[in-house]
């Protein structure tokens, strides 16, 4: 889509509303996708937004809302009458509705649910029982199921009947009379089969599925590996509850990647372009204050070596370099481990292999950087002993920093703690403190030769 | 899937091969997905892998190869005869084949392509003309197109005929007699239409599509926004070339997130769990050596304030804290900007708003941390002047660090340089150097009162 086409479209729609020409309005937006409807709303002059909303049909409103951000959704709901709100909510995909409701106060949720039909309200409340970021929370019921006793003809009839409802038609899930998931039939299978064949004779009985309590990151991993567009979700007793669709999984992958980056950079949870300064600042402050105290611990280590430092001030010149390098090599290892874990399962064998690999990496970069800094220090400060002290310190801290960056996230992973959290405080603290201890420890050993 | 089911499956397959029982083997693997076939291969005892391969049909081999990592793919190809290799390659989806070939030497590519039918070889060579990470490079031809002059019946017939070939049946793309993309018909539309209606009368003429040269990250953004499972790809003259499918887009989102993290943590390009130590070390060394020299620059700034430092050694205690905090706040802002850009388009208005937001964030965290460190320094070192110098320094460096972390990636973005690259060297250098200059600058101003 060209930007110019978009602005031309916006112009046309504004014009139609100004002229109160409903027919032009309708033909203009007829073929638009939910995202386009949402973009129109966002770019509409604020004063005319309500008029734009009033021109849309209930179905179009439901689509529009699904493509908006949370803040904008609430804005739109405020502009709609109570009755219209209920009608629009009922037309939304249930996973989108759950995600909208999740952001509201319990009171407001109750009020909105009260407007819905009993059945719809019950279903939504059932979904909201699953914790956030699980398969149960992001699944929806926009899929077609069939009984295994159906014939192909019955299945095709049902499919036609629900074609408007179901988003993804690639697979039909097959259940038995107790609603347990027992098979899957692809659309192709139906097209190629004889109309009178039984579904249970043509279905595949091996169905890859997930439990409603499974973490969404794990579900994303499975959908990626199997290249599915929908993944069936079941209860403990194998009852089919819903499907997770690939469009939600793309959102999950973006979201989880952002969470990893947030944690790795300690940038604070969920700060985006529209977050208010005070909110963004307070989210980041948590980490910064922690880091401030870590900085004070480092400072007190330096203070405890005050005598050494006082005798050889030049040691201070190399302090930021050593601490910085150690922190950096730790973060490098951490990043490799954290991202590797998003797409790999790790057994003990691979863990050992990975640690040995990183040990070698640490030794190689330690030797290379150690020699380099020895030469630099020798030329700059004209002291081979100082160069030697700094070189050996860097070698040791780089090896230890690399190992800490590898082992700590792996331990957390085994303990079922998100390893990305490890970055901010743990790795930084440990590497900062260890590097200063090693550096000043070695320097103090050689102090008589340094002076 | 339970792990125990997987190992039972593996056991059964190994047993069948040992007993040379082809029938048991075939019924056991009949319903497996490509990923399952690949997992069996990977977990198979190395000595029996070739036997496993020899039991698979050509179609199964093609599926298996598509789900393997690049290294494993080459291993499998080595084990197959020249003739079988060609037959398997011809059965692969063309996007997977392109990605396999991309990793090979030109000589080897030529050799493999020579074994294919002329038509297949031409098509693959055409796809490989597009640069890596563009829509043209990741698109495939597993889709069904129809002429706009078709009737619904003709479209359904064609669909049935190609049902086995096409992965995603949700949409049929409509072309005119010059092969230009002119519309789209959903599968539901076909099901609900009368068999004698013309396609051009029921199709939607507004088709969201992408150019073959579009960056894959941009394509992913569009697929996420529109919640599509396939996105049609066209040439400059609107000729339909292929489709990008959502399974490839999930891989793209993972890959792009990893690239962002690699750059933000300066962890070096494409290091995963299987990278050899020497390769991983050399990829990371590039950044580390750069950082080492940056460390030396910082060191020489400290050296130029040697006199100040010599007079008040306590200044050294707070050095790591100030440099660390500034670096950290810069990285925090950078992470927010870099990830925000993956899902948002930015106009000038938003840029200004974002910079002002970050300025406020910098002021708030600067004031908070400044006051805190003043109190700590006062208690620890018993000097209000020292506390004041450190507090003011931290306030200034935090504001500047935050702004640098925001403005630099935005400038790079405007210059069409990937802003994630900014992290490693640029932000760290600038923030390290600025923070030390400010700190020692302020300290030198107050030196007479500090002693």
mmCIF file of C-alpha atoms in Angstrom, chain B residues 72-307:
data_model
loop_
_atom_site.group_PDB
_atom_site.id
_atom_site.type_symbol
_atom_site.label_atom_id
_atom_site.label_comp_id
_atom_site.label_asym_id
_atom_site.label_seq_id
_atom_site.Cartn_x
_atom_site.Cartn_y
_atom_site.Cartn_z
ATOM 1 C CA UNK B 72 21.715 -31.301 8.751
ATOM 2 C CA UNK B 73 20.265 -30.696 5.290
ATOM 3 C CA UNK B 74 23.708 -30.935 3.711
ATOM 4 C CA UNK B 75 24.386 -34.103 5.697
ATOM 5 C CA UNK B 76 21.242 -35.717 4.274
ATOM 6 C CA UNK B 77 21.997 -34.604 0.723
ATOM 7 C CA UNK B 78 25.470 -36.149 0.995
ATOM 8 C CA UNK B 79 23.893 -39.472 1.926
ATOM 9 C CA UNK B 80 21.586 -39.525 -1.109
ATOM 10 C CA UNK B 81 22.529 -40.562 -4.634
ATOM 11 C CA UNK B 82 22.802 -37.851 -7.289
ATOM 12 C CA UNK B 83 19.620 -38.994 -8.953
ATOM 13 C CA UNK B 84 17.648 -39.185 -5.722
ATOM 14 C CA UNK B 85 18.926 -35.753 -4.705
ATOM 15 C CA UNK B 86 17.445 -34.176 -7.837
ATOM 16 C CA UNK B 87 14.143 -35.933 -7.312
ATOM 17 C CA UNK B 88 13.957 -34.803 -3.698
ATOM 18 C CA UNK B 89 14.939 -31.217 -4.508
ATOM 19 C CA UNK B 90 12.207 -31.048 -7.139
ATOM 20 C CA UNK B 91 9.669 -32.034 -4.511
ATOM 21 C CA UNK B 92 10.689 -29.321 -2.054
ATOM 22 C CA UNK B 93 8.779 -26.058 -1.727
ATOM 23 C CA UNK B 94 10.698 -23.589 -3.812
ATOM 24 C CA UNK B 95 11.241 -21.118 -0.967
ATOM 25 C CA UNK B 96 12.812 -23.846 1.165
ATOM 26 C CA UNK B 97 14.967 -24.930 -1.756
ATOM 27 C CA UNK B 98 16.160 -21.357 -2.310
ATOM 28 C CA UNK B 99 17.073 -21.030 1.347
ATOM 29 C CA UNK B 100 18.971 -24.356 1.202
ATOM 30 C CA UNK B 101 20.878 -23.338 -1.928
ATOM 31 C CA UNK B 102 21.673 -19.868 -0.549
ATOM 32 C CA UNK B 103 24.055 -21.412 1.943
ATOM 33 C CA UNK B 104 26.116 -23.261 -0.676
ATOM 34 C CA UNK B 105 29.124 -22.390 -2.832
ATOM 35 C CA UNK B 106 28.253 -21.195 -6.392
ATOM 36 C CA UNK B 107 29.841 -24.362 -7.820
ATOM 37 C CA UNK B 108 27.718 -26.653 -5.719
ATOM 38 C CA UNK B 109 24.558 -24.659 -6.555
ATOM 39 C CA UNK B 110 25.252 -25.046 -10.280
ATOM 40 C CA UNK B 111 25.750 -28.770 -9.874
ATOM 41 C CA UNK B 112 22.510 -29.243 -7.941
ATOM 42 C CA UNK B 113 20.498 -27.062 -10.315
ATOM 43 C CA UNK B 114 21.880 -29.000 -13.291
ATOM 44 C CA UNK B 115 20.159 -32.108 -11.953
ATOM 45 C CA UNK B 116 16.741 -30.413 -11.920
ATOM 46 C CA UNK B 117 14.312 -30.094 -14.789
ATOM 47 C CA UNK B 118 14.934 -26.970 -16.863
ATOM 48 C CA UNK B 119 11.713 -25.331 -15.722
ATOM 49 C CA UNK B 120 12.375 -25.877 -12.003
ATOM 50 C CA UNK B 121 15.983 -24.755 -12.348
ATOM 51 C CA UNK B 122 14.958 -21.542 -14.165
ATOM 52 C CA UNK B 123 12.398 -20.722 -11.524
ATOM 53 C CA UNK B 124 14.836 -21.195 -8.676
ATOM 54 C CA UNK B 125 17.449 -19.068 -10.424
ATOM 55 C CA UNK B 126 14.833 -16.354 -10.888
ATOM 56 C CA UNK B 127 14.040 -16.336 -7.177
ATOM 57 C CA UNK B 128 17.712 -16.217 -6.258
ATOM 58 C CA UNK B 129 18.072 -12.969 -8.199
ATOM 59 C CA UNK B 130 16.264 -11.162 -5.399
ATOM 60 C CA UNK B 131 18.517 -10.095 -2.530
ATOM 61 C CA UNK B 132 18.356 -12.059 0.754
ATOM 62 C CA UNK B 133 15.728 -10.891 3.244
ATOM 63 C CA UNK B 134 13.348 -9.533 0.589
ATOM 64 C CA UNK B 135 9.817 -10.678 -0.255
ATOM 65 C CA UNK B 136 11.076 -12.120 -3.564
ATOM 66 C CA UNK B 137 13.581 -14.326 -1.794
ATOM 67 C CA UNK B 138 11.140 -15.875 0.674
ATOM 68 C CA UNK B 139 8.056 -16.179 -1.559
ATOM 69 C CA UNK B 140 6.894 -19.489 -2.982
ATOM 70 C CA UNK B 141 4.610 -20.700 -5.722
ATOM 71 C CA UNK B 142 2.418 -22.974 -3.589
ATOM 72 C CA UNK B 143 -0.767 -21.028 -4.291
ATOM 73 C CA UNK B 144 -3.690 -21.166 -6.653
ATOM 74 C CA UNK B 145 -4.393 -18.345 -9.086
ATOM 75 C CA UNK B 146 -7.461 -17.999 -11.277
ATOM 76 C CA UNK B 147 -8.394 -15.805 -14.229
ATOM 77 C CA UNK B 148 -10.992 -13.159 -13.592
ATOM 78 C CA UNK B 149 -12.969 -14.527 -16.571
ATOM 79 C CA UNK B 150 -13.477 -17.870 -14.788
ATOM 80 C CA UNK B 151 -16.855 -18.899 -13.430
ATOM 81 C CA UNK B 152 -17.116 -20.008 -9.829
ATOM 82 C CA UNK B 153 -17.379 -23.585 -11.043
ATOM 83 C CA UNK B 154 -14.148 -23.313 -13.029
ATOM 84 C CA UNK B 155 -12.430 -21.842 -9.990
ATOM 85 C CA UNK B 156 -13.649 -24.659 -7.737
ATOM 86 C CA UNK B 157 -12.480 -27.228 -10.286
ATOM 87 C CA UNK B 158 -9.049 -25.695 -10.499
ATOM 88 C CA UNK B 159 -8.895 -25.535 -6.738
ATOM 89 C CA UNK B 160 -9.718 -29.224 -6.415
ATOM 90 C CA UNK B 161 -7.109 -30.038 -8.995
ATOM 91 C CA UNK B 162 -4.399 -28.136 -7.158
ATOM 92 C CA UNK B 163 -5.590 -28.849 -3.636
ATOM 93 C CA UNK B 164 -2.689 -31.188 -3.020
ATOM 94 C CA UNK B 165 -0.162 -28.641 -4.145
ATOM 95 C CA UNK B 166 -1.332 -25.521 -2.373
ATOM 96 C CA UNK B 167 -0.527 -25.182 1.293
ATOM 97 C CA UNK B 168 -2.920 -22.357 2.058
ATOM 98 C CA UNK B 169 -6.341 -22.398 0.549
ATOM 99 C CA UNK B 170 -7.877 -19.435 2.338
ATOM 100 C CA UNK B 171 -7.552 -17.112 -0.645
ATOM 101 C CA UNK B 172 -7.436 -17.454 -4.397
ATOM 102 C CA UNK B 173 -5.679 -14.639 -6.204
ATOM 103 C CA UNK B 174 -7.291 -13.395 -9.403
ATOM 104 C CA UNK B 175 -5.243 -12.281 -12.423
ATOM 105 C CA UNK B 176 -6.099 -10.774 -15.789
ATOM 106 C CA UNK B 177 -4.890 -12.090 -19.132
ATOM 107 C CA UNK B 178 -1.579 -10.267 -18.665
ATOM 108 C CA UNK B 179 -1.041 -12.061 -15.365
ATOM 109 C CA UNK B 180 -1.530 -8.872 -13.368
ATOM 110 C CA UNK B 181 -3.022 -9.229 -9.900
ATOM 111 C CA UNK B 182 -6.510 -7.710 -10.097
ATOM 112 C CA UNK B 183 -8.470 -9.267 -7.259
ATOM 113 C CA UNK B 184 -8.889 -11.829 -4.542
ATOM 114 C CA UNK B 185 -11.601 -14.335 -3.733
ATOM 115 C CA UNK B 186 -11.792 -15.987 -0.366
ATOM 116 C CA UNK B 187 -12.627 -19.610 -0.046
ATOM 117 C CA UNK B 188 -15.776 -18.664 1.797
ATOM 118 C CA UNK B 189 -16.841 -16.426 -1.102
ATOM 119 C CA UNK B 190 -16.562 -19.421 -3.437
ATOM 120 C CA UNK B 191 -18.536 -21.663 -1.103
ATOM 121 C CA UNK B 192 -21.321 -19.141 -0.762
ATOM 122 C CA UNK B 193 -21.521 -18.071 -4.421
ATOM 123 C CA UNK B 194 -23.601 -19.493 -7.201
ATOM 124 C CA UNK B 195 -21.625 -21.866 -9.440
ATOM 125 C CA UNK B 196 -22.333 -19.853 -12.573
ATOM 126 C CA UNK B 197 -21.340 -16.456 -11.289
ATOM 127 C CA UNK B 198 -18.239 -14.873 -12.795
ATOM 128 C CA UNK B 199 -15.182 -14.485 -10.597
ATOM 129 C CA UNK B 200 -14.786 -10.832 -11.587
ATOM 130 C CA UNK B 201 -18.267 -10.163 -10.221
ATOM 131 C CA UNK B 202 -17.630 -11.652 -6.802
ATOM 132 C CA UNK B 203 -13.956 -10.817 -6.289
ATOM 133 C CA UNK B 204 -12.639 -8.009 -4.123
ATOM 134 C CA UNK B 205 -10.590 -5.635 -6.233
ATOM 135 C CA UNK B 206 -8.679 -4.150 -3.338
ATOM 136 C CA UNK B 207 -5.819 -6.589 -2.717
ATOM 137 C CA UNK B 208 -3.168 -5.804 -0.142
ATOM 138 C CA UNK B 209 0.087 -6.915 -1.767
ATOM 139 C CA UNK B 210 3.826 -6.327 -1.587
ATOM 140 C CA UNK B 211 6.590 -5.677 -4.052
ATOM 141 C CA UNK B 212 9.164 -8.427 -4.591
ATOM 142 C CA UNK B 213 11.935 -6.085 -3.449
ATOM 143 C CA UNK B 214 10.290 -5.210 -0.125
ATOM 144 C CA UNK B 215 12.313 -5.970 3.011
ATOM 145 C CA UNK B 216 11.059 -9.098 4.793
ATOM 146 C CA UNK B 217 10.726 -7.190 8.078
ATOM 147 C CA UNK B 218 8.258 -4.817 6.382
ATOM 148 C CA UNK B 219 6.342 -7.795 4.936
ATOM 149 C CA UNK B 220 6.117 -9.302 8.412
ATOM 150 C CA UNK B 221 4.733 -6.025 9.733
ATOM 151 C CA UNK B 222 2.007 -6.008 7.071
ATOM 152 C CA UNK B 223 1.072 -9.658 7.630
ATOM 153 C CA UNK B 224 0.849 -8.972 11.364
ATOM 154 C CA UNK B 225 -1.350 -5.907 10.878
ATOM 155 C CA UNK B 226 -3.677 -7.514 8.353
ATOM 156 C CA UNK B 227 -3.671 -10.930 10.053
ATOM 157 C CA UNK B 228 -3.200 -12.685 6.705
ATOM 158 C CA UNK B 229 -1.898 -16.207 6.170
ATOM 159 C CA UNK B 230 -0.551 -15.403 2.705
ATOM 160 C CA UNK B 231 0.577 -12.147 1.111
ATOM 161 C CA UNK B 232 0.742 -11.886 -2.681
ATOM 162 C CA UNK B 233 4.012 -10.654 -4.185
ATOM 163 C CA UNK B 234 4.079 -8.686 -7.443
ATOM 164 C CA UNK B 235 6.615 -7.213 -9.886
ATOM 165 C CA UNK B 236 6.733 -3.500 -10.753
ATOM 166 C CA UNK B 237 4.100 -4.035 -13.473
ATOM 167 C CA UNK B 238 1.737 -5.760 -10.999
ATOM 168 C CA UNK B 239 2.415 -9.228 -12.419
ATOM 169 C CA UNK B 240 1.722 -11.821 -9.721
ATOM 170 C CA UNK B 241 4.955 -13.658 -8.856
ATOM 171 C CA UNK B 242 4.195 -15.712 -5.758
ATOM 172 C CA UNK B 243 3.046 -15.555 -2.158
ATOM 173 C CA UNK B 244 4.790 -15.137 1.149
ATOM 174 C CA UNK B 245 3.245 -17.532 3.668
ATOM 175 C CA UNK B 246 2.736 -16.947 7.354
ATOM 176 C CA UNK B 247 4.978 -19.844 8.452
ATOM 177 C CA UNK B 248 7.929 -18.122 6.803
ATOM 178 C CA UNK B 249 6.883 -14.853 8.438
ATOM 179 C CA UNK B 250 7.042 -16.422 11.898
ATOM 180 C CA UNK B 251 10.607 -17.436 11.112
ATOM 181 C CA UNK B 252 11.284 -13.882 9.945
ATOM 182 C CA UNK B 253 9.935 -12.378 13.174
ATOM 183 C CA UNK B 254 12.136 -14.708 15.264
ATOM 184 C CA UNK B 255 15.132 -13.964 13.051
ATOM 185 C CA UNK B 256 14.677 -10.189 13.106
ATOM 186 C CA UNK B 257 14.205 -10.205 16.889
ATOM 187 C CA UNK B 258 17.411 -12.198 17.229
ATOM 188 C CA UNK B 259 19.221 -9.745 15.004
ATOM 189 C CA UNK B 260 18.005 -6.838 17.133
ATOM 190 C CA UNK B 261 19.189 -8.601 20.281
ATOM 191 C CA UNK B 262 22.528 -9.485 18.685
ATOM 192 C CA UNK B 263 23.086 -5.875 17.813
ATOM 193 C CA UNK B 264 21.803 -4.455 21.107
ATOM 194 C CA UNK B 265 24.035 -6.773 23.105
ATOM 195 C CA UNK B 266 26.862 -6.539 20.552
ATOM 196 C CA UNK B 267 26.976 -10.314 20.744
ATOM 197 C CA UNK B 268 28.099 -10.830 17.164
ATOM 198 C CA UNK B 269 26.170 -12.038 14.146
ATOM 199 C CA UNK B 270 24.456 -15.424 14.024
ATOM 200 C CA UNK B 271 25.948 -17.257 16.984
ATOM 201 C CA UNK B 272 23.794 -20.179 18.023
ATOM 202 C CA UNK B 273 24.217 -23.261 20.160
ATOM 203 C CA UNK B 274 26.133 -25.153 17.483
ATOM 204 C CA UNK B 275 28.604 -22.437 16.425
ATOM 205 C CA UNK B 276 32.238 -23.511 16.894
ATOM 206 C CA UNK B 277 34.193 -21.705 19.675
ATOM 207 C CA UNK B 278 36.736 -20.134 17.317
ATOM 208 C CA UNK B 279 34.007 -18.814 15.027
ATOM 209 C CA UNK B 280 31.924 -17.499 17.929
ATOM 210 C CA UNK B 281 34.988 -15.901 19.529
ATOM 211 C CA UNK B 282 36.083 -14.175 16.331
ATOM 212 C CA UNK B 283 32.558 -12.831 15.704
ATOM 213 C CA UNK B 284 32.420 -11.373 19.199
ATOM 214 C CA UNK B 285 36.008 -10.103 19.166
ATOM 215 C CA UNK B 286 35.190 -7.454 16.567
ATOM 216 C CA UNK B 287 32.957 -5.706 19.086
ATOM 217 C CA UNK B 288 35.118 -6.413 22.099
ATOM 218 C CA UNK B 289 38.252 -4.936 20.555
ATOM 219 C CA UNK B 290 36.291 -1.846 19.585
ATOM 220 C CA UNK B 291 35.031 -1.613 23.158
ATOM 221 C CA UNK B 292 38.560 -2.098 24.431
ATOM 222 C CA UNK B 293 39.714 0.966 22.533
ATOM 223 C CA UNK B 294 36.698 2.895 23.784
ATOM 224 C CA UNK B 295 37.773 1.849 27.274
ATOM 225 C CA UNK B 296 41.210 3.249 26.561
ATOM 226 C CA UNK B 297 39.687 6.563 25.487
ATOM 227 C CA UNK B 298 37.765 6.682 28.771
ATOM 228 C CA UNK B 299 40.985 5.807 30.549
ATOM 229 C CA UNK B 300 42.834 8.675 28.893
ATOM 230 C CA UNK B 301 40.069 11.066 29.985
ATOM 231 C CA UNK B 302 40.562 9.872 33.541
ATOM 232 C CA UNK B 303 44.316 10.241 33.048
ATOM 233 C CA UNK B 304 43.851 13.848 31.967
ATOM 234 C CA UNK B 305 42.103 14.469 35.295
ATOM 235 C CA UNK B 306 44.887 12.616 37.157
ATOM 236 C CA UNK B 307 45.569 15.634 39.334
#
